Amino acid sequence: HRQPPKTSGFGDATLANSNSKCHACSKTVYAMEFVGASGLAFHKTCFRCKVCSAVLRGPDSYATVDGMFFCKPHFDELFKKYGGYDFSAEFK
C-alpha cells in the first residue's frame, strides 16, 4: 500500500497541522491562519512582499528568491533591473 507523496508549497497541510512557527514573526501558526510557501509556515497576514509589503495570496501571486518573497510585479521589476535572480545588491 503506497502513501501519497508529500508536497510542499502554498497551503501545505502537513505544515498546517504541526503548529509551526511563522517564518516572518516567529510566533506559532495555527491551522486557521496558516499559509505555507516553499516549505515555510506563515500567518496569512505575515506572508508579504519584501519590497511593498503587500499580502501575498495564492501560489500564482508571488515568486521567491533566496528565501525572500516578492509580489509578481516587484519580482518582474527586480529581475529586469538586475538581469537575473541575484537581488543581493538590493537587499544588503
Short mmCIF file of C-alpha atoms in Angstrom, two decimals:
data_model
loop_
_atom_site.label_atom_id
_atom_site.label_comp_id
_atom_site.label_asym_id
_atom_site.label_seq_id
_atom_site.Cartn_x
_atom_site.Cartn_y
_atom_site.Cartn_z
CA HIS A 1 0.00 0.00 0.00
CA ARG A 2 1.58 3.23 -1.21
CA GLN A 3 1.49 6.54 0.62
CA PRO A 4 0.79 9.64 -1.47
CA PRO A 5 3.87 11.83 -1.93
CA LYS A 6 4.34 14.68 0.49
CA THR A 7 4.48 18.03 -1.20
CA SER A 8 5.46 21.45 -0.02
CA GLY A 9 4.25 24.75 -1.24
CA PHE A 10 1.35 27.08 -0.82
CA GLY A 11 -1.17 25.75 1.69
CA ASP A 12 0.86 22.67 2.65
CA ALA A 13 -1.42 20.78 5.04
CA THR A 14 1.43 18.86 6.69
CA LEU A 15 2.89 22.13 7.98
CA ALA A 16 -0.52 23.49 8.91
CA ASN A 17 -1.12 20.62 11.31
CA SER A 18 2.21 20.97 13.10
CA ASN A 19 1.69 24.41 14.75
CA SER A 20 4.86 25.66 13.11
CA LYS A 21 6.48 29.00 13.84
CA CYS A 22 5.87 31.81 11.36
CA HIS A 23 8.92 32.49 9.19
CA ALA A 24 8.20 36.25 9.38
CA CYS A 25 7.25 36.87 13.03
CA SER A 26 8.38 33.64 14.78
CA LYS A 27 5.03 33.17 16.56
CA THR A 28 3.06 29.91 16.44
CA VAL A 29 0.91 29.49 13.33
CA TYR A 30 -2.39 27.69 13.90
CA ALA A 31 -4.31 25.97 11.13
CA MET A 32 -6.92 28.72 10.64
CA GLU A 33 -4.26 31.36 9.93
CA PHE A 34 -1.74 29.15 8.12
CA VAL A 35 -0.14 29.81 4.74
CA GLY A 36 2.68 27.56 3.55
CA ALA A 37 5.18 28.57 0.89
CA SER A 38 8.49 26.96 -0.10
CA GLY A 39 8.29 24.65 2.89
CA LEU A 40 7.88 27.56 5.33
CA ALA A 41 4.93 28.48 7.54
CA PHE A 42 3.41 31.98 7.70
CA HIS A 43 0.37 33.67 9.19
CA LYS A 44 -1.90 34.84 6.37
CA THR A 45 -1.18 38.45 7.36
CA CYS A 46 2.60 37.90 7.61
CA PHE A 47 3.07 36.47 4.10
CA ARG A 48 4.12 39.69 2.36
CA CYS A 49 6.20 41.08 -0.49
CA LYS A 50 9.75 42.00 0.54
CA VAL A 51 9.50 45.29 -1.41
CA CYS A 52 5.99 46.71 -0.94
CA SER A 53 4.69 44.62 1.99
CA ALA A 54 1.52 43.66 0.10
CA VAL A 55 -0.09 40.49 1.45
CA LEU A 56 0.61 37.61 -0.95
CA ARG A 57 -2.30 35.29 -1.76
CA GLY A 58 -2.28 32.07 -3.71
CA PRO A 59 0.54 30.26 -5.47
CA ASP A 60 0.32 32.47 -8.56
CA SER A 61 0.69 35.74 -6.62
CA TYR A 62 4.35 35.51 -5.65
CA ALA A 63 7.86 34.47 -6.56
CA THR A 64 10.68 33.56 -4.20
CA VAL A 65 14.43 34.02 -4.46
CA ASP A 66 16.89 33.09 -1.71
CA GLY A 67 14.15 32.89 0.94
CA MET A 68 12.71 36.29 0.03
CA PHE A 69 9.15 36.54 -1.28
CA PHE A 70 8.00 39.08 -3.85
CA CYS A 71 4.70 40.02 -5.47
CA LYS A 72 4.80 39.32 -9.20
CA PRO A 73 5.18 43.00 -10.26
CA HIS A 74 8.18 43.56 -7.95
CA PHE A 75 9.77 40.26 -8.90
CA ASP A 76 9.49 41.20 -12.59
CA GLU A 77 10.90 44.69 -11.87
CA LEU A 78 13.89 43.32 -9.91
CA PHE A 79 14.54 40.62 -12.48
CA LYS A 80 14.68 43.22 -15.25
CA LYS A 81 16.79 45.62 -13.14
CA TYR A 82 19.42 43.02 -12.19
CA GLY A 83 19.19 40.85 -15.29
CA GLY A 84 18.72 37.63 -13.33
CA TYR A 85 17.94 36.12 -9.95
CA ASP A 86 20.70 37.77 -7.89
CA PHE A 87 18.97 40.58 -5.99
CA SER A 88 21.59 40.71 -3.22
CA ALA A 89 22.67 44.26 -4.15
CA GLU A 90 19.12 45.50 -3.50
CA PHE A 91 18.73 43.86 -0.06
CA LYS A 92 22.08 44.24 1.70
#
